[in-house]
mmCIF file of C-alpha atoms and ligand atoms in Angstrom:
data_model
loop_
_atom_site.group_PDB
_atom_site.id
_atom_site.type_symbol
_atom_site.label_atom_id
_atom_site.label_comp_id
_atom_site.label_asym_id
_atom_site.label_seq_id
_atom_site.Cartn_x
_atom_site.Cartn_y
_atom_site.Cartn_z
ATOM 1 C CA THR U 1 0.000 0.000 0.000
ATOM 2 C CA THR U 2 0.963 3.654 -0.348
ATOM 3 C CA SER U 3 1.468 4.128 3.377
ATOM 4 C CA GLU U 4 3.600 0.967 3.636
ATOM 5 C CA LEU U 5 5.779 2.237 0.799
ATOM 6 C CA GLU U 6 6.064 5.612 2.517
ATOM 7 C CA SER U 7 7.252 3.954 5.704
ATOM 8 C CA TYR U 8 9.797 1.857 3.774
ATOM 9 C CA LEU U 9 11.068 5.019 2.108
ATOM 10 C CA GLU U 10 11.396 6.684 5.496
ATOM 11 C CA PHE U 11 13.305 3.646 6.739
ATOM 12 C CA GLY U 12 15.550 3.721 3.644
ATOM 13 C CA ILE U 13 16.397 7.359 4.408
ATOM 14 C CA HIS U 14 17.075 6.392 8.024
ATOM 15 C CA LEU U 15 19.574 3.761 6.759
ATOM 16 C CA ALA U 16 21.275 6.385 4.575
ATOM 17 C CA LYS U 17 21.570 8.654 7.618
ATOM 18 C CA LEU U 18 23.230 5.841 9.573
ATOM 19 C CA ALA U 19 25.640 4.937 6.791
ATOM 20 C CA GLY U 20 26.542 8.430 5.540
ATOM 21 C CA PRO U 21 28.833 9.530 8.405
ATOM 22 C CA VAL U 22 30.677 6.180 8.325
ATOM 23 C CA ILE U 23 31.310 6.446 4.579
ATOM 24 C CA LEU U 24 32.432 10.048 5.028
ATOM 25 C CA GLU U 25 34.799 9.101 7.843
ATOM 26 C CA GLY U 26 36.391 6.435 5.628
ATOM 27 C CA PHE U 27 36.591 8.802 2.665
ATOM 28 C CA ASN U 28 38.308 11.477 4.744
ATOM 29 C CA SER U 29 40.805 9.113 6.362
ATOM 30 C CA ARG U 30 41.898 7.476 3.132
ATOM 31 C CA PHE U 31 45.280 9.214 3.113
ATOM 32 C CA SER U 32 46.198 8.055 6.604
ATOM 33 C CA PRO U 33 49.280 5.801 7.011
ATOM 34 C CA GLU U 34 46.980 2.813 7.504
ATOM 35 C CA ARG U 35 45.378 3.442 4.146
ATOM 36 C CA SER U 36 46.824 0.380 2.480
ATOM 37 C CA ALA U 37 45.456 -1.791 5.285
ATOM 38 C CA LEU U 38 41.969 -0.680 4.270
ATOM 39 C CA LEU U 39 42.257 -2.401 0.947
ATOM 40 C CA VAL U 40 41.438 -6.013 0.439
ATOM 41 C CA LYS U 41 41.715 -7.488 -3.010
ATOM 42 C CA LYS U 42 38.623 -9.141 -4.426
ATOM 43 C CA GLY U 43 38.507 -10.882 -7.807
ATOM 44 C CA ASN U 44 41.217 -8.818 -9.474
ATOM 45 C CA THR U 45 43.136 -5.568 -9.087
ATOM 46 C CA ALA U 46 40.290 -3.575 -10.640
ATOM 47 C CA ASP U 47 37.631 -5.000 -8.311
ATOM 48 C CA LEU U 48 38.244 -3.452 -4.909
ATOM 49 C CA VAL U 49 36.626 -3.843 -1.543
ATOM 50 C CA THR U 50 37.638 -1.948 1.589
ATOM 51 C CA GLU U 51 36.949 -2.580 5.229
ATOM 52 C CA TRP U 52 34.571 0.390 5.031
ATOM 53 C CA ASP U 53 32.353 -1.434 2.504
ATOM 54 C CA GLN U 54 32.129 -4.321 4.954
ATOM 55 C CA LYS U 55 31.565 -2.082 7.985
ATOM 56 C CA VAL U 56 28.740 -0.124 6.304
ATOM 57 C CA GLU U 57 27.027 -3.263 5.024
ATOM 58 C CA LYS U 58 27.165 -4.865 8.482
ATOM 59 C CA LEU U 59 25.606 -1.775 10.054
ATOM 60 C CA VAL U 60 22.797 -1.521 7.515
ATOM 61 C CA ARG U 61 22.100 -5.236 7.500
ATOM 62 C CA ALA U 62 21.832 -5.384 11.312
ATOM 63 C CA GLU U 63 19.399 -2.446 11.330
ATOM 64 C CA ILE U 64 17.209 -4.109 8.675
ATOM 65 C CA ALA U 65 17.268 -7.433 10.563
ATOM 66 C CA GLU U 66 16.194 -5.680 13.751
ATOM 67 C CA LYS U 67 13.486 -3.393 12.365
ATOM 68 C CA MET U 68 12.169 -5.317 9.336
ATOM 69 C CA LYS U 69 12.108 -8.822 10.731
ATOM 70 C CA ASP U 70 10.230 -10.542 7.876
ATOM 71 C CA HIS U 71 12.243 -8.934 5.107
ATOM 72 C CA SER U 72 15.109 -10.463 3.141
ATOM 73 C CA PHE U 73 18.477 -8.926 2.410
ATOM 74 C CA ILE U 74 20.908 -9.027 -0.515
ATOM 75 C CA GLY U 75 24.136 -7.072 -0.127
ATOM 76 C CA GLU U 76 27.249 -6.852 -2.264
ATOM 77 C CA GLU U 77 29.637 -7.828 0.529
ATOM 78 C CA THR U 78 27.356 -10.522 1.928
ATOM 79 C CA VAL U 79 27.286 -12.207 -1.479
ATOM 80 C CA ALA U 80 31.057 -11.678 -1.866
ATOM 81 C CA GLY U 81 31.450 -13.398 1.523
ATOM 82 C CA GLY U 82 29.882 -16.520 0.037
ATOM 83 C CA GLU U 83 26.358 -16.311 1.498
ATOM 84 C CA GLU U 84 23.547 -17.585 -0.684
ATOM 85 C CA CYS U 85 20.953 -14.854 -1.183
ATOM 86 C CA GLY U 86 18.667 -15.537 -4.121
ATOM 87 C CA LEU U 87 15.934 -13.042 -4.947
ATOM 88 C CA THR U 88 12.449 -14.165 -3.850
ATOM 89 C CA ASP U 89 8.992 -12.542 -3.808
ATOM 90 C CA ALA U 90 9.477 -11.461 -0.181
ATOM 91 C CA PRO U 91 10.229 -7.782 0.455
ATOM 92 C CA THR U 92 13.989 -7.692 -0.132
ATOM 93 C CA TRP U 93 16.452 -4.924 0.669
ATOM 94 C CA ILE U 94 19.141 -4.874 -2.013
ATOM 95 C CA VAL U 95 22.122 -2.838 -0.869
ATOM 96 C CA ASP U 96 25.470 -1.715 -2.193
ATOM 97 C CA PRO U 97 27.122 -0.144 0.871
ATOM 98 C CA ILE U 98 29.656 1.806 -1.204
ATOM 99 C CA ASP U 99 28.969 2.005 -4.915
ATOM 100 C CA GLY U 100 32.069 3.479 -6.509
ATOM 101 C CA THR U 101 34.611 1.756 -4.259
ATOM 102 C CA THR U 102 37.460 2.628 -6.631
ATOM 103 C CA ASN U 103 36.397 6.289 -6.438
ATOM 104 C CA PHE U 104 36.276 5.961 -2.640
ATOM 105 C CA VAL U 105 39.849 4.651 -2.555
ATOM 106 C CA HIS U 106 41.120 7.438 -4.811
ATOM 107 C CA GLY U 107 39.107 10.298 -3.330
ATOM 108 C CA PHE U 108 37.041 10.874 -6.492
ATOM 109 C CA PRO U 109 33.764 12.145 -5.012
ATOM 110 C CA PHE U 110 31.211 10.006 -6.908
ATOM 111 C CA VAL U 111 30.546 7.542 -4.110
ATOM 112 C CA ALA U 112 27.144 6.493 -2.795
ATOM 113 C CA ILE U 113 25.235 4.003 -0.738
ATOM 114 C CA SER U 114 22.519 2.436 -2.850
ATOM 115 C CA ILE U 115 19.493 1.020 -1.013
ATOM 116 C CA GLY U 116 16.748 -0.621 -3.067
ATOM 117 C CA LEU U 117 13.666 -2.565 -2.030
ATOM 118 C CA THR U 118 11.886 -5.149 -4.154
ATOM 119 C CA ILE U 119 8.434 -6.595 -3.517
ATOM 120 C CA ASN U 120 7.462 -9.563 -5.700
ATOM 121 C CA GLN U 121 10.887 -9.030 -7.311
ATOM 122 C CA GLU U 122 9.957 -5.575 -8.618
ATOM 123 C CA PRO U 123 12.005 -2.536 -7.500
ATOM 124 C CA VAL U 124 9.503 -0.340 -5.610
ATOM 125 C CA MET U 125 11.629 1.961 -3.459
ATOM 126 C CA GLY U 126 15.087 3.442 -3.834
ATOM 127 C CA VAL U 127 17.420 5.633 -1.804
ATOM 128 C CA ILE U 128 20.824 6.678 -3.131
ATOM 129 C CA TYR U 129 22.949 8.895 -0.923
ATOM 130 C CA ASN U 130 26.286 10.483 -1.770
ATOM 131 C CA PRO U 131 27.559 11.813 1.579
ATOM 132 C CA ILE U 132 30.555 13.543 0.012
ATOM 133 C CA LEU U 133 28.384 15.808 -2.162
ATOM 134 C CA ASN U 134 25.411 15.626 0.251
ATOM 135 C CA GLN U 135 23.009 14.473 -2.441
ATOM 136 C CA LEU U 136 20.056 12.297 -1.435
ATOM 137 C CA PHE U 137 18.003 10.748 -4.248
ATOM 138 C CA THR U 138 14.735 9.073 -3.228
ATOM 139 C CA ALA U 139 11.719 7.487 -4.887
ATOM 140 C CA ALA U 140 8.871 5.130 -4.143
ATOM 141 C CA LYS U 141 6.618 3.573 -6.767
ATOM 142 C CA GLY U 142 3.921 6.005 -7.869
ATOM 143 C CA GLN U 143 5.186 8.766 -5.595
ATOM 144 C CA GLY U 144 7.765 10.597 -7.711
ATOM 145 C CA ALA U 145 11.523 11.003 -7.395
ATOM 146 C CA TYR U 146 13.311 13.716 -5.437
ATOM 147 C CA LEU U 147 16.765 15.193 -4.923
ATOM 148 C CA SER U 148 17.452 16.789 -1.566
ATOM 149 C CA LYS U 149 20.092 17.181 1.102
ATOM 150 C CA ILE U 150 20.190 14.564 3.869
ATOM 151 C CA ASP U 151 18.659 16.813 6.532
ATOM 152 C CA GLU U 152 15.838 18.033 4.287
ATOM 153 C CA ASN U 153 12.407 16.532 3.779
ATOM 154 C CA PRO U 154 12.651 15.399 0.122
ATOM 155 C CA ARG U 155 9.057 16.326 -0.784
ATOM 156 C CA GLU U 156 8.912 19.599 1.072
ATOM 157 C CA GLN U 157 12.396 20.987 0.615
ATOM 158 C CA GLY U 158 13.835 18.824 -2.152
ATOM 159 C CA LYS U 159 13.526 19.158 -5.921
ATOM 160 C CA ARG U 160 11.254 16.882 -7.902
ATOM 161 C CA LEU U 161 13.057 14.989 -10.674
ATOM 162 C CA PRO U 162 13.490 15.421 -13.525
ATOM 163 C CA LEU U 163 14.278 19.060 -12.855
ATOM 164 C CA SER U 164 11.734 21.173 -14.729
ATOM 165 C CA SER U 165 14.270 23.957 -14.878
ATOM 166 C CA PRO U 166 16.883 24.330 -16.248
ATOM 167 C CA HIS U 167 16.447 20.856 -17.822
ATOM 168 C CA PRO U 168 12.923 20.323 -19.101
ATOM 169 C CA ALA U 169 12.297 16.795 -20.331
ATOM 170 C CA LEU U 170 13.203 17.434 -23.925
ATOM 171 C CA PRO U 171 12.619 14.982 -26.759
ATOM 172 C CA LEU U 172 15.366 12.376 -26.867
ATOM 173 C CA PRO U 173 18.180 13.740 -29.013
ATOM 174 C CA THR U 174 19.746 11.767 -31.797
ATOM 175 C CA LEU U 175 22.865 9.933 -30.727
ATOM 176 C CA SER U 176 24.998 12.604 -32.359
ATOM 177 C CA MET U 177 23.591 15.131 -29.861
ATOM 178 C CA ALA U 178 23.577 12.884 -26.808
ATOM 179 C CA LEU U 179 25.837 12.769 -23.775
ATOM 180 C CA VAL U 180 26.334 9.075 -23.047
ATOM 181 C CA ALA U 181 27.538 7.454 -19.817
ATOM 182 C CA GLY U 182 29.170 4.020 -19.773
ATOM 183 C CA GLU U 183 31.738 2.096 -17.760
ATOM 184 C CA TYR U 184 34.528 -0.342 -18.464
ATOM 185 C CA GLY U 185 33.521 -2.225 -15.278
ATOM 186 C CA SER U 186 35.799 -4.365 -13.162
ATOM 187 C CA ASP U 187 36.039 -7.467 -15.362
ATOM 188 C CA ARG U 188 39.054 -6.683 -17.534
ATOM 189 C CA THR U 189 39.350 -10.022 -19.303
ATOM 190 C CA THR U 190 39.829 -9.714 -23.055
ATOM 191 C CA GLU U 191 36.450 -11.141 -24.004
ATOM 192 C CA ILE U 192 34.680 -8.597 -21.788
ATOM 193 C CA ILE U 193 36.813 -5.519 -22.328
ATOM 194 C CA ASP U 194 37.278 -5.702 -26.110
ATOM 195 C CA PRO U 195 33.595 -5.338 -27.050
ATOM 196 C CA LYS U 196 33.276 -2.460 -24.539
ATOM 197 C CA VAL U 197 36.252 -0.666 -26.054
ATOM 198 C CA ARG U 198 34.752 -1.195 -29.515
ATOM 199 C CA SER U 199 31.415 0.250 -28.352
ATOM 200 C CA MET U 200 33.171 3.282 -26.871
ATOM 201 C CA ARG U 201 35.046 3.670 -30.143
ATOM 202 C CA ASN U 202 31.859 3.429 -32.186
ATOM 203 C CA LEU U 203 30.246 6.064 -29.972
ATOM 204 C CA SER U 204 33.181 8.430 -30.348
ATOM 205 C CA ALA U 205 34.551 8.077 -33.869
ATOM 206 C CA ARG U 206 33.577 9.993 -36.947
ATOM 207 C CA GLU U 207 34.980 7.355 -39.287
ATOM 208 C CA PRO U 208 34.037 3.650 -39.505
ATOM 209 C CA SER U 209 36.458 1.336 -37.722
ATOM 210 C CA SER U 210 38.424 -1.433 -39.347
ATOM 211 C CA LEU U 211 37.664 -3.339 -36.109
ATOM 212 C CA ALA U 212 33.920 -3.045 -36.703
ATOM 213 C CA PRO U 213 33.371 -2.328 -40.403
ATOM 214 C CA GLY U 214 30.163 -0.502 -41.196
ATOM 215 C CA ARG U 215 29.488 0.138 -37.504
ATOM 216 C CA ALA U 216 30.246 3.876 -37.247
ATOM 217 C CA VAL U 217 27.057 5.183 -35.714
ATOM 218 C CA GLY U 218 27.682 8.913 -35.699
ATOM 219 C CA HIS U 219 29.672 10.109 -32.742
ATOM 220 C CA ALA U 220 27.911 11.194 -29.563
ATOM 221 C CA HIS U 221 28.599 14.615 -28.040
ATOM 222 C CA GLY U 222 30.651 12.880 -25.381
ATOM 223 C CA ILE U 223 31.113 9.876 -23.134
ATOM 224 C CA ARG U 224 31.282 10.064 -19.330
ATOM 225 C CA CYS U 225 32.348 7.379 -16.846
ATOM 226 C CA LEU U 226 31.622 8.478 -13.267
ATOM 227 C CA GLY U 227 32.880 5.206 -11.770
ATOM 228 C CA SER U 228 29.651 4.419 -9.933
ATOM 229 C CA ALA U 229 26.588 2.862 -11.504
ATOM 230 C CA ALA U 230 24.358 4.650 -8.979
ATOM 231 C CA MET U 231 25.936 8.025 -9.725
ATOM 232 C CA ASN U 232 25.723 7.499 -13.500
ATOM 233 C CA MET U 233 22.043 6.648 -13.053
ATOM 234 C CA MET U 234 21.442 9.741 -10.915
ATOM 235 C CA ALA U 235 23.172 11.961 -13.489
ATOM 236 C CA LEU U 236 20.593 10.565 -15.917
ATOM 237 C CA ALA U 237 17.730 11.035 -13.425
ATOM 238 C CA GLN U 238 18.684 14.713 -13.247
ATOM 239 C CA GLY U 239 18.828 15.029 -17.044
ATOM 240 C CA GLN U 240 22.603 15.581 -17.137
ATOM 241 C CA VAL U 241 23.267 12.592 -19.394
ATOM 242 C CA ASP U 242 20.840 11.164 -21.942
ATOM 243 C CA VAL U 243 21.807 7.493 -21.930
ATOM 244 C CA TYR U 244 23.770 5.207 -19.603
ATOM 245 C CA TRP U 245 24.616 1.678 -20.531
ATOM 246 C CA GLU U 246 26.610 -1.032 -18.803
ATOM 247 C CA VAL U 247 26.994 -4.766 -19.100
ATOM 248 C CA GLY U 248 28.200 -6.434 -15.905
ATOM 249 C CA CYS U 249 26.438 -4.473 -13.151
ATOM 250 C CA TRP U 250 24.878 -6.436 -10.307
ATOM 251 C CA GLU U 251 21.409 -6.004 -8.853
ATOM 252 C CA TRP U 252 22.766 -4.010 -5.867
ATOM 253 C CA ASP U 253 24.369 -1.523 -8.279
ATOM 254 C CA VAL U 254 21.080 -0.756 -10.036
ATOM 255 C CA CYS U 255 18.038 -1.728 -7.927
ATOM 256 C CA ALA U 256 17.541 1.666 -6.249
ATOM 257 C CA GLY U 257 18.486 3.529 -9.443
ATOM 258 C CA ILE U 258 15.881 1.665 -11.504
ATOM 259 C CA ILE U 259 12.897 2.846 -9.460
ATOM 260 C CA ILE U 260 14.296 6.380 -9.121
ATOM 261 C CA ILE U 261 14.764 6.648 -12.910
ATOM 262 C CA ARG U 262 11.329 5.176 -13.565
ATOM 263 C CA GLU U 263 9.734 7.696 -11.210
ATOM 264 C CA THR U 264 11.390 10.524 -13.181
ATOM 265 C CA GLY U 265 9.701 9.200 -16.343
ATOM 266 C CA GLY U 266 12.863 7.552 -17.668
ATOM 267 C CA VAL U 267 13.345 3.843 -18.325
ATOM 268 C CA VAL U 268 15.831 1.058 -17.688
ATOM 269 C CA VAL U 269 15.759 -1.771 -20.218
ATOM 270 C CA ASP U 270 17.786 -4.951 -20.706
ATOM 271 C CA GLY U 271 19.839 -5.881 -23.773
ATOM 272 C CA CYS U 272 16.636 -6.681 -25.715
ATOM 273 C CA GLY U 273 14.754 -3.482 -24.877
ATOM 274 C CA ARG U 274 12.532 -5.058 -22.181
ATOM 275 C CA GLU U 275 11.831 -2.814 -19.216
ATOM 276 C CA VAL U 276 13.561 -4.078 -16.077
ATOM 277 C CA THR U 277 10.615 -4.540 -13.727
ATOM 278 C CA ASP U 278 11.087 -8.173 -12.702
ATOM 279 C CA GLY U 279 13.630 -10.289 -10.895
ATOM 280 C CA GLN U 280 14.952 -12.085 -13.942
ATOM 281 C CA LEU U 281 15.959 -8.892 -15.724
ATOM 282 C CA LEU U 282 17.065 -7.242 -12.465
ATOM 283 C CA THR U 283 19.678 -9.971 -12.023
ATOM 284 C CA GLY U 284 20.430 -10.114 -15.762
ATOM 285 C CA ARG U 285 23.476 -7.769 -15.635
ATOM 286 C CA ARG U 286 22.633 -5.847 -18.846
ATOM 287 C CA PHE U 287 21.230 -2.388 -18.465
ATOM 288 C CA LEU U 288 20.483 0.568 -20.714
ATOM 289 C CA CYS U 289 18.969 3.641 -19.100
ATOM 290 C CA VAL U 290 17.269 6.398 -21.075
ATOM 291 C CA ARG U 291 16.417 9.719 -19.493
ATOM 292 C CA ALA U 292 12.843 11.008 -19.307
ATOM 293 C CA CYS U 293 11.289 12.298 -22.528
ATOM 294 C CA SER U 294 7.988 14.070 -22.975
ATOM 295 C CA ASP U 295 5.257 13.249 -25.472
ATOM 296 C CA GLU U 296 3.760 15.858 -27.814
ATOM 297 C CA LYS U 297 1.515 17.144 -24.996
ATOM 298 C CA GLY U 298 4.546 17.715 -22.814
ATOM 299 C CA ASN U 299 3.781 14.815 -20.449
ATOM 300 C CA THR U 300 6.746 12.972 -19.073
ATOM 301 C CA SER U 301 6.382 9.228 -18.486
ATOM 302 C CA PRO U 302 8.214 5.923 -18.954
ATOM 303 C CA GLU U 303 5.723 5.123 -21.765
ATOM 304 C CA ALA U 304 6.610 8.361 -23.605
ATOM 305 C CA THR U 305 10.299 7.603 -23.121
ATOM 306 C CA LEU U 306 9.922 4.045 -24.428
ATOM 307 C CA ALA U 307 7.949 5.298 -27.425
ATOM 308 C CA ALA U 308 10.656 7.867 -28.185
ATOM 309 C CA GLN U 309 13.232 5.082 -28.382
ATOM 310 C CA THR U 310 11.608 3.353 -31.294
HETATM 311 C C1 IPD H 1 30.874 -0.922 -9.407
HETATM 312 C C2 IPD H 1 30.757 0.501 -9.872
HETATM 313 C C3 IPD H 1 31.336 0.632 -11.266
HETATM 314 C C4 IPD H 1 30.656 -0.295 -12.254
HETATM 315 C C5 IPD H 1 30.666 -1.731 -11.752
HETATM 316 C C6 IPD H 1 30.095 -1.801 -10.346
HETATM 317 P P1 IPD H 1 31.294 -1.131 -6.752
HETATM 318 O O1 IPD H 1 30.351 -1.067 -8.095
HETATM 319 O O2 IPD H 1 29.407 0.901 -9.881
HETATM 320 O O3 IPD H 1 31.165 1.945 -11.765
HETATM 321 O O4 IPD H 1 31.338 -0.214 -13.480
HETATM 322 O O5 IPD H 1 29.885 -2.506 -12.648
HETATM 323 O O6 IPD H 1 30.104 -3.146 -9.901
HETATM 324 O O7 IPD H 1 32.165 -2.336 -6.888
HETATM 325 O O8 IPD H 1 32.076 0.122 -6.691
HETATM 326 O O9 IPD H 1 30.308 -1.286 -5.646
#
C-alpha cells in the first residue's frame, strides 16, 4: 500500500543517515598511514573492496534485521562473503554499501550508498545517498523522485526529478547530440573488455572502424564514466546525461536507481529493450537507461520515453 511504501522510504532514508557519516569518515581518512590496510583485493586488481564497505554493510544489514524482521536482504559484501541470497517474492532490501569503491579509494567524489527494495521481485523503493556531495536521491513507486540534502524533507524541501528547470524533459536527441555514460567495469578479461572498447570507439569516432566495419554510428557529443553505476544513473535522473549503458552491473548496483529513474519518467531496459521490472531482468546484468522524454503534450512518463526510443 501507499502508506507501507512511505514507511519503507522513510526507513531507507534512516539507513542512509546511519551509513553516511561512516562512509564520510572512511573517505576522509583514506590518506592516513593505515590506508593500504583498508584495501582487500577481491577478484582482481580492478575490483576493490575496503573494510569500510564491509563495515557499512554490516551496520545496515543489522538495522534491517532488527526493524524489518520478515524482510530479506541481498548485499554486495554478503554475497562476496559466500552467502547464498537468491531473490524471492518477499520484500527484499538490495544494498550496495559503497557504490564506486574505486572512487572511494582514490578520493574521487562520486561515491554512494545504494538502497533498493523489491516486492514480488519488482524494485519499488530506492534511496541513493552520496555523503561527500550531500546528495540524497529518493523514490517510491507512484510517488515521484526527489533530490534533496540529507537533513531536508525530500518532498517539502527537495527538488522533484526530472528538474523542470533548467532541464525540461526534452525529446530524446539523436545519438549525435547525446551525452552518453558508460563504464569499463571491473572485469578486464579480453572477451569482456574488447567489445566495450569497440562500443566506446563506435560512440566516439567519426569514421568507420576497421575493427567493426560498417558500424560507425555517428559520434555522440561525449562519453562520461563516473565510476559508480548509482551516480551514473542519478546523473541521468537529473537530465545531465541522456543514456547510460553497462553490461556487468549487479542487482545491488542498479536496484535503487531503476525505481528512481522510472519515477522521473525515464526507463531502464535490458539488452533486448525489455523494461527491467522483474527479478529475472534485475539480475540479468545488462542495463540501458534512457532519461525522461515528454510526449507531444509535454507529459513525461516511462511510456513516452519508451515510445521515443523506437
Ligand atoms: C561498481 C561501480 C562501477 C561499475 C561496476 C560496479 P562497486 O560497483 O558501480 O562503476 O562499473 O559494474 O560493480 O564495486 O564500486 O560497488
